[in-house]
Tab-separated table of N, CA, C and O in Angstrom:
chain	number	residue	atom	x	y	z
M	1	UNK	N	-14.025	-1.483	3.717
M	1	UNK	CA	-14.996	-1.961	4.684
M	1	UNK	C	-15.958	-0.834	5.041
M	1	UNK	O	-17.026	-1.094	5.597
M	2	UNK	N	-15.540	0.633	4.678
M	2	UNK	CA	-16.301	1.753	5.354
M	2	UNK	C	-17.180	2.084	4.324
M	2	UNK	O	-18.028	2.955	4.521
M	3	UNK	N	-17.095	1.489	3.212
M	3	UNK	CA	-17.870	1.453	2.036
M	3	UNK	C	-19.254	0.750	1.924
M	3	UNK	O	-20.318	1.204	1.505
M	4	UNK	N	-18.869	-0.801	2.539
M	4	UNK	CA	-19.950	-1.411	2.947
M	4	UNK	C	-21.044	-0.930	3.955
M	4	UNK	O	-22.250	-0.843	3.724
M	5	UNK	N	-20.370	-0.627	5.152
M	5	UNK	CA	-21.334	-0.503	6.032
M	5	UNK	C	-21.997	0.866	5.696
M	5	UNK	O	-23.067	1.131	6.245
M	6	UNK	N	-21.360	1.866	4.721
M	6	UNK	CA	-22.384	3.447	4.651
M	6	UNK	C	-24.009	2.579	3.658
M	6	UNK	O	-25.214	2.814	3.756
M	7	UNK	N	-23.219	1.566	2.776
M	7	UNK	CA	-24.498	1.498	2.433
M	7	UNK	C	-25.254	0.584	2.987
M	7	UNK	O	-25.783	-0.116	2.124
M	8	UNK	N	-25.517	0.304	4.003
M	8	UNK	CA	-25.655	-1.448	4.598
M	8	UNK	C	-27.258	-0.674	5.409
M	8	UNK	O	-27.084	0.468	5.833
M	9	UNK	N	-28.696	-1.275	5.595
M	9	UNK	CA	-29.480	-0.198	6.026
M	9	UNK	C	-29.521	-1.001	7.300
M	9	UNK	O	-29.621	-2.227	7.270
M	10	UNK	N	-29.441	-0.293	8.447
M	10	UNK	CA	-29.354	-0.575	10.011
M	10	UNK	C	-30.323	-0.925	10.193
M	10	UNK	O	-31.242	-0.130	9.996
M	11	UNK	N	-30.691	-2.528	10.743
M	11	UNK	CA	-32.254	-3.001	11.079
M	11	UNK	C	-31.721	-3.847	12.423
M	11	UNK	O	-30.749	-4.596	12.337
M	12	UNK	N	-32.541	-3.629	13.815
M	12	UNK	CA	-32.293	-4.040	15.109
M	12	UNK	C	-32.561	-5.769	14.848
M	12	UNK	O	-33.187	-6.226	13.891
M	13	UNK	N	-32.066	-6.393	15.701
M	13	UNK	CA	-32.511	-7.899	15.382
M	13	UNK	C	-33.804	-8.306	15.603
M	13	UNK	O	-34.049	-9.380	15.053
M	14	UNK	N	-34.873	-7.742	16.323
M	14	UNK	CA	-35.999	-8.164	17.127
M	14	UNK	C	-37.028	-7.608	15.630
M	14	UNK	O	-38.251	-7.746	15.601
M	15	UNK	N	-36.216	-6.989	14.496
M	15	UNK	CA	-37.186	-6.393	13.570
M	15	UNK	C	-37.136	-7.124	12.296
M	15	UNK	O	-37.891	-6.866	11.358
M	16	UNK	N	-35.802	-8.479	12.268
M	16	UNK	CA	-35.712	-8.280	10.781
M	16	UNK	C	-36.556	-9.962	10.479
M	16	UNK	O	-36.678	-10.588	11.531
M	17	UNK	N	-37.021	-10.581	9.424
M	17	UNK	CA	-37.948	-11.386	9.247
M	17	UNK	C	-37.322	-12.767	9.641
M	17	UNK	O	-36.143	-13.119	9.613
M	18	UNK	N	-38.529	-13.494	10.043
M	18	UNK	CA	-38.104	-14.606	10.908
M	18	UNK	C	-37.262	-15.592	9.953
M	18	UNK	O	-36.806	-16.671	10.331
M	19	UNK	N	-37.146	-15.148	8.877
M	19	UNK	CA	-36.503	-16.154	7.162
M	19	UNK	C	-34.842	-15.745	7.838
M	19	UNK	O	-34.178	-16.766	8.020
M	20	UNK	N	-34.300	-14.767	8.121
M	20	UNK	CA	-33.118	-14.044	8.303
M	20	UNK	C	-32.778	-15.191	9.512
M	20	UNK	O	-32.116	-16.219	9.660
M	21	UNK	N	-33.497	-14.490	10.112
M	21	UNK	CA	-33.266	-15.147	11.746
M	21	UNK	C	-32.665	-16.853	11.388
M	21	UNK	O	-31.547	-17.335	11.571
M	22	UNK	N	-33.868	-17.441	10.840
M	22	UNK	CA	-33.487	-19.128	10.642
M	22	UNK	C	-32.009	-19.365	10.066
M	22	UNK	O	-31.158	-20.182	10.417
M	23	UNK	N	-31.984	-18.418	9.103
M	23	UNK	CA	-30.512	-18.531	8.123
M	23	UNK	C	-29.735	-18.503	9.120
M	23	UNK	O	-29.148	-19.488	9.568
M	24	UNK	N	-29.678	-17.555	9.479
M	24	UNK	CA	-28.445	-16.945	10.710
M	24	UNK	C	-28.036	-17.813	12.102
M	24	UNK	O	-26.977	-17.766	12.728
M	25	UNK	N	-29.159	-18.564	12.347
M	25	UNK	CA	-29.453	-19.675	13.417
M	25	UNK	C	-28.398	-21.340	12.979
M	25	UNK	O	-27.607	-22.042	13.608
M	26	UNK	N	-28.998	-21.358	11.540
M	26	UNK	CA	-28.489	-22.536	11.080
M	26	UNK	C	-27.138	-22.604	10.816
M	26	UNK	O	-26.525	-23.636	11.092
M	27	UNK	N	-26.478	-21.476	10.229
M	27	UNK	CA	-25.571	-20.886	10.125
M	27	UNK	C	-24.214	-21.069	10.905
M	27	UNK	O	-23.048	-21.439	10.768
M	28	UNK	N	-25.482	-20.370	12.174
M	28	UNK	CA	-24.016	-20.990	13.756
M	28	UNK	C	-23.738	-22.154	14.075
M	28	UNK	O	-22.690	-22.551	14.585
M	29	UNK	N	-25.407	-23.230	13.560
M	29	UNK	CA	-25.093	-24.807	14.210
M	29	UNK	C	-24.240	-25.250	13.109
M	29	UNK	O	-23.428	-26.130	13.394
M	30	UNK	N	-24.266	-24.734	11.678
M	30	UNK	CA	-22.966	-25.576	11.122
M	30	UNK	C	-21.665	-25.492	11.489
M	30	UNK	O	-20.891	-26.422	11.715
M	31	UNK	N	-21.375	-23.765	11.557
M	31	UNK	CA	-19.932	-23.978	12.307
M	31	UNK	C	-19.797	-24.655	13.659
M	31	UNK	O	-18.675	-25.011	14.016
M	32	UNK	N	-20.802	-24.850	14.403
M	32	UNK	CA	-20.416	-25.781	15.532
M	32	UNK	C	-20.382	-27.062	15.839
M	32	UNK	O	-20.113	-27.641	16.892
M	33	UNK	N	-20.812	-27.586	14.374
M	33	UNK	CA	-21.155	-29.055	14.448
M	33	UNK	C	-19.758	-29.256	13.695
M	33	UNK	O	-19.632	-30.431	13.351
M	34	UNK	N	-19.078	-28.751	13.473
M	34	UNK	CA	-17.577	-28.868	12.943
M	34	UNK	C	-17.124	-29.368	14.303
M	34	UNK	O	-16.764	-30.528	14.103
M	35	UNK	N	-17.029	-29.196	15.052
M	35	UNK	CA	-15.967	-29.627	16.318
M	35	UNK	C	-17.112	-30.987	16.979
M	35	UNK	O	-16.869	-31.663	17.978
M	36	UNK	N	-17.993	-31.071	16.351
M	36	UNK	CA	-18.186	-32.932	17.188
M	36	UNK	C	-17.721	-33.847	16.467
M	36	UNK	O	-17.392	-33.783	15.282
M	37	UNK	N	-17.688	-34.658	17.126
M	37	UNK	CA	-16.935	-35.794	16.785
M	37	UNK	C	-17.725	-36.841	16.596
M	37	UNK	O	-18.307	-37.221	17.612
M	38	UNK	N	-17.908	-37.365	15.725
M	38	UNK	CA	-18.548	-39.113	15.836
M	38	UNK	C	-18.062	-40.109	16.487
M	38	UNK	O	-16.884	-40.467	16.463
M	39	UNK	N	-18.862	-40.552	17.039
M	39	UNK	CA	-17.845	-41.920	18.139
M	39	UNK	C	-18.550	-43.118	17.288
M	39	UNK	O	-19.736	-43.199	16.967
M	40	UNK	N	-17.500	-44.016	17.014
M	40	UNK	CA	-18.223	-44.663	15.930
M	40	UNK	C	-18.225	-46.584	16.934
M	40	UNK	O	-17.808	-46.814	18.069
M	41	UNK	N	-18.600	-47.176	16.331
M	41	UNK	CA	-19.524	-48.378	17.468
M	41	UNK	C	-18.295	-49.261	17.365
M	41	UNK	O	-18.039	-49.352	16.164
M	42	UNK	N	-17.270	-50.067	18.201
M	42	UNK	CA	-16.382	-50.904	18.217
M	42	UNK	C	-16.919	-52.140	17.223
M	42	UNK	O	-16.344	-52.699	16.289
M	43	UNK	N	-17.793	-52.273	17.600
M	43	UNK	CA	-18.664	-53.460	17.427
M	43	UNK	C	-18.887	-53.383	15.763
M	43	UNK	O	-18.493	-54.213	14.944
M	44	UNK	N	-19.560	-52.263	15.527
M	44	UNK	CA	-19.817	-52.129	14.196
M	44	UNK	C	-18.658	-51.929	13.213
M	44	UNK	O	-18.954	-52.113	12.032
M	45	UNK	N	-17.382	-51.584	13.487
M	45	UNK	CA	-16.316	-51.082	12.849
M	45	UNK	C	-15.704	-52.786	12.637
M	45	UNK	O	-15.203	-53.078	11.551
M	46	UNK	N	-15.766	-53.503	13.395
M	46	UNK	CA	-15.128	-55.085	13.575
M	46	UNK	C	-16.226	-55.489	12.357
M	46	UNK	O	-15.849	-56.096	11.354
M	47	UNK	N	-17.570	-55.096	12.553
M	47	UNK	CA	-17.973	-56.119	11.486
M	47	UNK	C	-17.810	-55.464	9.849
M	47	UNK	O	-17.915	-56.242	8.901
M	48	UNK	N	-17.594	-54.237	9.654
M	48	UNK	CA	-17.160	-53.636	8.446
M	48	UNK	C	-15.926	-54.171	8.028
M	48	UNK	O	-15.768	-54.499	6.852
M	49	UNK	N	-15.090	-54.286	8.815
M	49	UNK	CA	-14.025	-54.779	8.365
M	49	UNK	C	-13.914	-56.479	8.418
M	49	UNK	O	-12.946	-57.187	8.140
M	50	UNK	N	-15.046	-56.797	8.803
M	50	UNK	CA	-15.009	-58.493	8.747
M	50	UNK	C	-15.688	-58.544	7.127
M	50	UNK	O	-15.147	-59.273	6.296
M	51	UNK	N	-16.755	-57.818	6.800
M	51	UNK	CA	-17.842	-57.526	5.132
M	51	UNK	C	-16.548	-57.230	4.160
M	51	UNK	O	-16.533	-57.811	3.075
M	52	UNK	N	-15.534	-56.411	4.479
M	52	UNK	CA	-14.468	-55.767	3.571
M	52	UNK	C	-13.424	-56.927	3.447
M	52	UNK	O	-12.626	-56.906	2.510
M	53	UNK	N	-13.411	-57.698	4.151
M	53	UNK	CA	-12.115	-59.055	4.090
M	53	UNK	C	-12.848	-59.477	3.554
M	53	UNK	O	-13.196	-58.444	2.982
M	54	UNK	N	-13.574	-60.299	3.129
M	54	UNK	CA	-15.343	-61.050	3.049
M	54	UNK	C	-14.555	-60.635	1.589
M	54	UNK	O	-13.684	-61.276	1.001
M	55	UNK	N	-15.218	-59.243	1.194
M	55	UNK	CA	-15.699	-58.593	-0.083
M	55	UNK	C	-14.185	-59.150	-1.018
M	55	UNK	O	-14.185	-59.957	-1.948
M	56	UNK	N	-12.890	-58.379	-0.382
M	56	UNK	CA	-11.733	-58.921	-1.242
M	56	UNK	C	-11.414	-60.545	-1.614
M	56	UNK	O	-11.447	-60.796	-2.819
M	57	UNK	N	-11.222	-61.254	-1.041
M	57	UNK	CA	-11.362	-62.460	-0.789
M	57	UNK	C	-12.280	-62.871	-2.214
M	57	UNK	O	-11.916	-63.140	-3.359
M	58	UNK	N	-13.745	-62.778	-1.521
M	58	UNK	CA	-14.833	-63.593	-3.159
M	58	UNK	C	-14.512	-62.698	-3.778
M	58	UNK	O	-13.427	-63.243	-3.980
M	59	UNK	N	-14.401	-61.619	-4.401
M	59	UNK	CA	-13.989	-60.805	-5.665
M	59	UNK	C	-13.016	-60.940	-6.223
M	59	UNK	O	-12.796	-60.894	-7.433
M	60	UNK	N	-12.063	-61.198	-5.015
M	60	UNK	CA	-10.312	-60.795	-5.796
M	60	UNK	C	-10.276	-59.344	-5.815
M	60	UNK	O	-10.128	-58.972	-6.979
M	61	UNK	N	-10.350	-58.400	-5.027
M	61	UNK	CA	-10.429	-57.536	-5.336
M	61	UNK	C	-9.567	-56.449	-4.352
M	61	UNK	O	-9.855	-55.934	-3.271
M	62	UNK	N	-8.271	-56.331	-5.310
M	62	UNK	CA	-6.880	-55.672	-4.595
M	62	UNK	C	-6.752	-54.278	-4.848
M	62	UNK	O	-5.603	-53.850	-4.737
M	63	UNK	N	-7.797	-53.309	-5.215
M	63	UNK	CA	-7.627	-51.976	-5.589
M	63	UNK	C	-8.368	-51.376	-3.998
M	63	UNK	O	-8.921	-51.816	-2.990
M	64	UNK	N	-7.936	-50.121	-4.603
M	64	UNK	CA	-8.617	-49.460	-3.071
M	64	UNK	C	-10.039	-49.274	-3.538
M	64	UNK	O	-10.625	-49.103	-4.608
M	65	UNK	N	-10.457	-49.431	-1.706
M	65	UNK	CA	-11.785	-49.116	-2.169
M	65	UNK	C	-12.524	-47.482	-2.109
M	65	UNK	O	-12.672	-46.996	-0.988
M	66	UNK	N	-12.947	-46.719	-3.261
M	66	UNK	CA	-13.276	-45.365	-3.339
M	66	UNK	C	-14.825	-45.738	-3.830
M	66	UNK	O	-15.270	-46.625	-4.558
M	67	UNK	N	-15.427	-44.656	-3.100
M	67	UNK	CA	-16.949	-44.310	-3.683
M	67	UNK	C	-16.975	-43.345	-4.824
M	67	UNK	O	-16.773	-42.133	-4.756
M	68	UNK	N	-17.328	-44.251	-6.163
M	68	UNK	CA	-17.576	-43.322	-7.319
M	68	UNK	C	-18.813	-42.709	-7.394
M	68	UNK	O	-19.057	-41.646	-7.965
M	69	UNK	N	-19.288	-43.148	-7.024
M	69	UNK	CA	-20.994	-42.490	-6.915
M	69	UNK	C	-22.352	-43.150	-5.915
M	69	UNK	O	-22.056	-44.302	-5.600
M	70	UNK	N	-23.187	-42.901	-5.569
M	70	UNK	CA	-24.253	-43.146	-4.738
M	70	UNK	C	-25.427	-43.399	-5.806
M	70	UNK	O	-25.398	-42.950	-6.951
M	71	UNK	N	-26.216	-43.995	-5.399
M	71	UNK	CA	-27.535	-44.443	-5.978
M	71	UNK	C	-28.344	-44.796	-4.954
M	71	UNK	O	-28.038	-45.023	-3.784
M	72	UNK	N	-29.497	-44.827	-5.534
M	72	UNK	CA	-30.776	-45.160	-4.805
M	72	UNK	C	-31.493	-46.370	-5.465
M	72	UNK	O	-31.887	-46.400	-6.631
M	73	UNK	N	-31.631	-47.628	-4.303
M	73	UNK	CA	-32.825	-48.683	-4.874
M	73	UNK	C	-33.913	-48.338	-5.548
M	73	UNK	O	-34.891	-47.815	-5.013
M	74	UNK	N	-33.816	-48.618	-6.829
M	74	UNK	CA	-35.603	-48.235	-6.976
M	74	UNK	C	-37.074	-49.754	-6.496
M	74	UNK	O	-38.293	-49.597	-6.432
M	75	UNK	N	-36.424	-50.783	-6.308
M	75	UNK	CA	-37.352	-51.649	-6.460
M	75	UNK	C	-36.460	-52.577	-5.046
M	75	UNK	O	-35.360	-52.410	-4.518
M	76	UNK	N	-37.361	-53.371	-4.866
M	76	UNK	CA	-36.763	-54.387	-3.820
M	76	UNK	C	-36.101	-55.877	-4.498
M	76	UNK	O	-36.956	-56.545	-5.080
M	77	UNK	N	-34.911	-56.379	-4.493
M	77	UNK	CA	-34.342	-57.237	-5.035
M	77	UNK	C	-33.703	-58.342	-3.966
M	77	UNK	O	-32.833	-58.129	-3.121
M	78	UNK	N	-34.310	-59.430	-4.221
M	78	UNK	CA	-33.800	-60.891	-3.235
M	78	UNK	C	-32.460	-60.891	-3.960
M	78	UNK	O	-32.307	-60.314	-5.037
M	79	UNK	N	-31.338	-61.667	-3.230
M	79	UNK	CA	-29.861	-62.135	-3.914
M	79	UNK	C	-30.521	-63.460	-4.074
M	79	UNK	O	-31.231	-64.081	-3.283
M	80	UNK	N	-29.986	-63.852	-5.708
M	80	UNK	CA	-29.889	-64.955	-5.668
M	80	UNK	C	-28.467	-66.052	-5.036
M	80	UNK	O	-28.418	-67.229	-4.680
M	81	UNK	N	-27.325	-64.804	-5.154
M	81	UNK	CA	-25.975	-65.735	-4.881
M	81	UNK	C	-25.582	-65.152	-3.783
M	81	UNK	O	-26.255	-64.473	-3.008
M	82	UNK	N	-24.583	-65.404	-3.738
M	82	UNK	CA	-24.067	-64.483	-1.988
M	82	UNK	C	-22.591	-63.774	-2.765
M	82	UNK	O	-21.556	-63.652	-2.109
M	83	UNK	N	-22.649	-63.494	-3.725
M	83	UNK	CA	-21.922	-62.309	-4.998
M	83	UNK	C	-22.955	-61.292	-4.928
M	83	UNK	O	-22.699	-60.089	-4.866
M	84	UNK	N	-23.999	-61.732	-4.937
M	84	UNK	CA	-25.421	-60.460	-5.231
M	84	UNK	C	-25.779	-60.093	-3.962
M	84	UNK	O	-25.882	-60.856	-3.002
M	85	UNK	N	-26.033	-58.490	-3.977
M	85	UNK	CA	-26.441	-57.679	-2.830
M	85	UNK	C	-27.877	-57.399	-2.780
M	85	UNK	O	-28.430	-57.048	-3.822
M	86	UNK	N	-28.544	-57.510	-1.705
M	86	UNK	CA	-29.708	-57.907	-1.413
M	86	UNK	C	-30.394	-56.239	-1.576
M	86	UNK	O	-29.861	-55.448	-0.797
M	87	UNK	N	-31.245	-55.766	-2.278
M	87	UNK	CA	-31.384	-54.333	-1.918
M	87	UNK	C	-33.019	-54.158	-1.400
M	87	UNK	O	-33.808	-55.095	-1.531
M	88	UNK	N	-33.364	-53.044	-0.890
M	88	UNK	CA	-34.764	-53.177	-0.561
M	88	UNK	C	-34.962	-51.768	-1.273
M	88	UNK	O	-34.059	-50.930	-1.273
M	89	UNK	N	-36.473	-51.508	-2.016
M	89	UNK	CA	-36.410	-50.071	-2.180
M	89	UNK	C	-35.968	-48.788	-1.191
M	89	UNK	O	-35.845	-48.760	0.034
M	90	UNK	N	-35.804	-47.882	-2.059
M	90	UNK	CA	-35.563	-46.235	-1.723
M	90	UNK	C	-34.025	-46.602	-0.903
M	90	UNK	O	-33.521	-45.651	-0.306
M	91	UNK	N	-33.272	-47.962	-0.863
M	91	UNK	CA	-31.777	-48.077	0.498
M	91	UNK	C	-30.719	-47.160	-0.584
M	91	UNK	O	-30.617	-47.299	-1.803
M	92	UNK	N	-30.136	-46.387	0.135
M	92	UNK	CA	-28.782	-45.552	-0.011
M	92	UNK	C	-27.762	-47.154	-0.520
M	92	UNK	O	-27.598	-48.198	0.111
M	93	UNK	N	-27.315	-46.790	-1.712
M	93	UNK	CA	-25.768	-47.506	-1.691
M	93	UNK	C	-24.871	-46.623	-2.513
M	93	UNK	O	-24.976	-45.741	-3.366
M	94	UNK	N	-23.988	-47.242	-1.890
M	94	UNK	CA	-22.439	-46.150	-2.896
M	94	UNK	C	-22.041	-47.464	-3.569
M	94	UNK	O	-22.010	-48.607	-3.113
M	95	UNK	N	-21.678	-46.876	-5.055
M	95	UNK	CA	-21.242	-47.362	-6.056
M	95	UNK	C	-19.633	-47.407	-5.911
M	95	UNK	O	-19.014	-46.367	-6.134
M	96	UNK	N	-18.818	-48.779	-5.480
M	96	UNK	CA	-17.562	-48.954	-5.576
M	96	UNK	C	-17.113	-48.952	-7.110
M	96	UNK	O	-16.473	-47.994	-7.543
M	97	UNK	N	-17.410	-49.893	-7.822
M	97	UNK	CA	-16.458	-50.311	-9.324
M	97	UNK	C	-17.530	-50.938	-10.226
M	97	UNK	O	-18.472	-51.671	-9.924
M	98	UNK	N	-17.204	-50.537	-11.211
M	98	UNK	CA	-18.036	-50.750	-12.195
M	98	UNK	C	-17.818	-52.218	-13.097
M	98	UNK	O	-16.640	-52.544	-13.242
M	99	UNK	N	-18.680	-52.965	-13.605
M	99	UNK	CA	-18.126	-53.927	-14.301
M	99	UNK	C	-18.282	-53.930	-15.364
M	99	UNK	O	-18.706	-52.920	-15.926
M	100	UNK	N	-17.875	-55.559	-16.329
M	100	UNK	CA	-18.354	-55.513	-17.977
M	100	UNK	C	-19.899	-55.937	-17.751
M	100	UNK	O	-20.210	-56.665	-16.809
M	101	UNK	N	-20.779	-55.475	-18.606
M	101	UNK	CA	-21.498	-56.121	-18.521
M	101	UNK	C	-23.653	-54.867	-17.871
M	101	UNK	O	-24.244	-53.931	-18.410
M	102	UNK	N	-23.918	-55.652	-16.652
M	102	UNK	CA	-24.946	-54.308	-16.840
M	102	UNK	C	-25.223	-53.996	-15.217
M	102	UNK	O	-26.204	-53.429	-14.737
M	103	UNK	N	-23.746	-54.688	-14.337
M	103	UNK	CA	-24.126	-55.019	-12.678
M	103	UNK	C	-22.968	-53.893	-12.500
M	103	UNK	O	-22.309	-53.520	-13.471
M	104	UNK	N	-22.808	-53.488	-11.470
M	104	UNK	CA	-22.120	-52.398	-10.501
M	104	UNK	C	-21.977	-53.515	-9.333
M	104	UNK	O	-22.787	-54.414	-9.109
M	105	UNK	N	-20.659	-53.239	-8.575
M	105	UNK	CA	-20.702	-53.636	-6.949
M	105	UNK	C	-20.822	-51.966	-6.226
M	105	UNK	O	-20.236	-50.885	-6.279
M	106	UNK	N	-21.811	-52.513	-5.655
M	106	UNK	CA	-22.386	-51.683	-4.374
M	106	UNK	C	-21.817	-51.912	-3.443
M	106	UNK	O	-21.156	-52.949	-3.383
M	107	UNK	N	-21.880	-50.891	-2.222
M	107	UNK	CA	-21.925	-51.308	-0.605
M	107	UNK	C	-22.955	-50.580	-0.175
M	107	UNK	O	-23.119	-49.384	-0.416
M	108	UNK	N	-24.134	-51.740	0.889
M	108	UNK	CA	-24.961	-50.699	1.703
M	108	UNK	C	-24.398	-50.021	3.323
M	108	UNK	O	-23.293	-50.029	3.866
M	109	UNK	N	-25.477	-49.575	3.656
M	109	UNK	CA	-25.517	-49.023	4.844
M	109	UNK	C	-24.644	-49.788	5.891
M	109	UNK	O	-24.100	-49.083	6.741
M	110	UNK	N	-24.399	-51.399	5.950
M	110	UNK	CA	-24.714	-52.071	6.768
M	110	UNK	C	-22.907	-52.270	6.578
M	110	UNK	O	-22.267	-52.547	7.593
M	111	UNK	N	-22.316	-52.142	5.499
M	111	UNK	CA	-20.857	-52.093	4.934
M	111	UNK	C	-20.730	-53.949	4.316
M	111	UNK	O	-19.757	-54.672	4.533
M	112	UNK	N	-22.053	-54.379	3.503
M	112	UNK	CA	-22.115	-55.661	2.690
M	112	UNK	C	-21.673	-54.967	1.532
M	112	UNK	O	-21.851	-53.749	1.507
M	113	UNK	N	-20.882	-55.780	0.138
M	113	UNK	CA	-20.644	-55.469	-1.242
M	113	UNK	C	-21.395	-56.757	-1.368
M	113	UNK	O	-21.858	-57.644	-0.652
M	114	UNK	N	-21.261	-56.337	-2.960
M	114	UNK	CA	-22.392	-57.482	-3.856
M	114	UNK	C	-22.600	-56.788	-5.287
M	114	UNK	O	-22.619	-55.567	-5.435
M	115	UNK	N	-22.748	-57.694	-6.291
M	115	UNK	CA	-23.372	-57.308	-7.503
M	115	UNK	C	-24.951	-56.508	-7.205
M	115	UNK	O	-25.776	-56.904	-6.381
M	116	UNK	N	-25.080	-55.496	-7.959
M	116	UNK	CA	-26.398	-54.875	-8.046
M	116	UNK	C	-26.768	-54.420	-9.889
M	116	UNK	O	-26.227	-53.647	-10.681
M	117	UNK	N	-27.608	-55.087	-9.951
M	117	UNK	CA	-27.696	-54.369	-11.811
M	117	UNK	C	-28.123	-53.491	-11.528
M	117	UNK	O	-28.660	-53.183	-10.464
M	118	UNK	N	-27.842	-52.526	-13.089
M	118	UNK	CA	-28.025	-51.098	-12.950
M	118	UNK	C	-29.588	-50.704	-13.178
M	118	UNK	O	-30.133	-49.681	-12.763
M	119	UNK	N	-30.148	-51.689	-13.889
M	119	UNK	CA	-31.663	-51.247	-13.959
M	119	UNK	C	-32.240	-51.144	-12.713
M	119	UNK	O	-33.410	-50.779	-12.602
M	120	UNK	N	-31.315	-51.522	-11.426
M	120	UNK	CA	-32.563	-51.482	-10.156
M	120	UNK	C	-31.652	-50.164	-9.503
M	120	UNK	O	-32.151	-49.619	-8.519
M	121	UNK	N	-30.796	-49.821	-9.835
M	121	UNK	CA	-30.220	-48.336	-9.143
M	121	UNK	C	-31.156	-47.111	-9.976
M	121	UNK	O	-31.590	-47.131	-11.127
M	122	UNK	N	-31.247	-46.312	-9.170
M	122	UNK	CA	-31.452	-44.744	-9.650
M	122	UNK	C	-30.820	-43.928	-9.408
M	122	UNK	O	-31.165	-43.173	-8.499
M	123	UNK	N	-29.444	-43.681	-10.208
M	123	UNK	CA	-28.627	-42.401	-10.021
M	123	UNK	C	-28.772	-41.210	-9.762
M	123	UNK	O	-28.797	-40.693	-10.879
M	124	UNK	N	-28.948	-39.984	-8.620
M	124	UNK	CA	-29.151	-38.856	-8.830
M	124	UNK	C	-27.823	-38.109	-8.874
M	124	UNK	O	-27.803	-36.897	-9.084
């Protein structure tokens, strides 16, 4: 450690560039945003889990549910069925399970599943 600091060059805080400063700022709010907590909406948690009974039920679908990947709408898409997920451009969805064929089931924001083809996702 006595190694580091001989070569380390001593600069007061009020001197070193405002780029440092920001790092060092942001730095502290991540470790402190570790201890909040999300309080998440009664209301909204009842209806996720009303979309997730919903989702098993018309699918048949007895595996757990894991996010394999995220995508982005590229285009805005009406459902024609109530199997198909309604997307609007640029909406966040996570990619649950993949099928045969050229559709993915999604879930959006809102915690709906639904078929989405892959030509209207944009994977990053």
């Amino acid at each position: 450690r006595e190694k580091d600091d001989k070569y380390k060059t001593w600069m007061p805080k009020f001197l070193m560039a405002k780029e440092d400063k920001d790092q060092r700022k942001s730095s502290n709010d991540v470790e402190r945003s570790i201890f909040k907590v999300k309080k998440s909406n009664p209301e909204k948690s009842k209806k996720m889990e009303k979309e997730e009974k919903f989702f098993r039920e018309t699918f048949m679908y007895d595996k757990e549910i894991n996010v394999i990947n995220t995508a982005t709408a590229e285009c805005s898409v009406p459902s024609k069925r109530r199997v198909d997920l309604p997307v609007t451009a640029g909406e966040q969805l996570d990619v649950i399970d993949v099928t045969e064929g050229n559709a993915v089931i999604c879930r959006n924001l809102e915690g709906r599943y639904g078929y989405v083809l892959v030509e209207h996702l944009n994977f990053r």
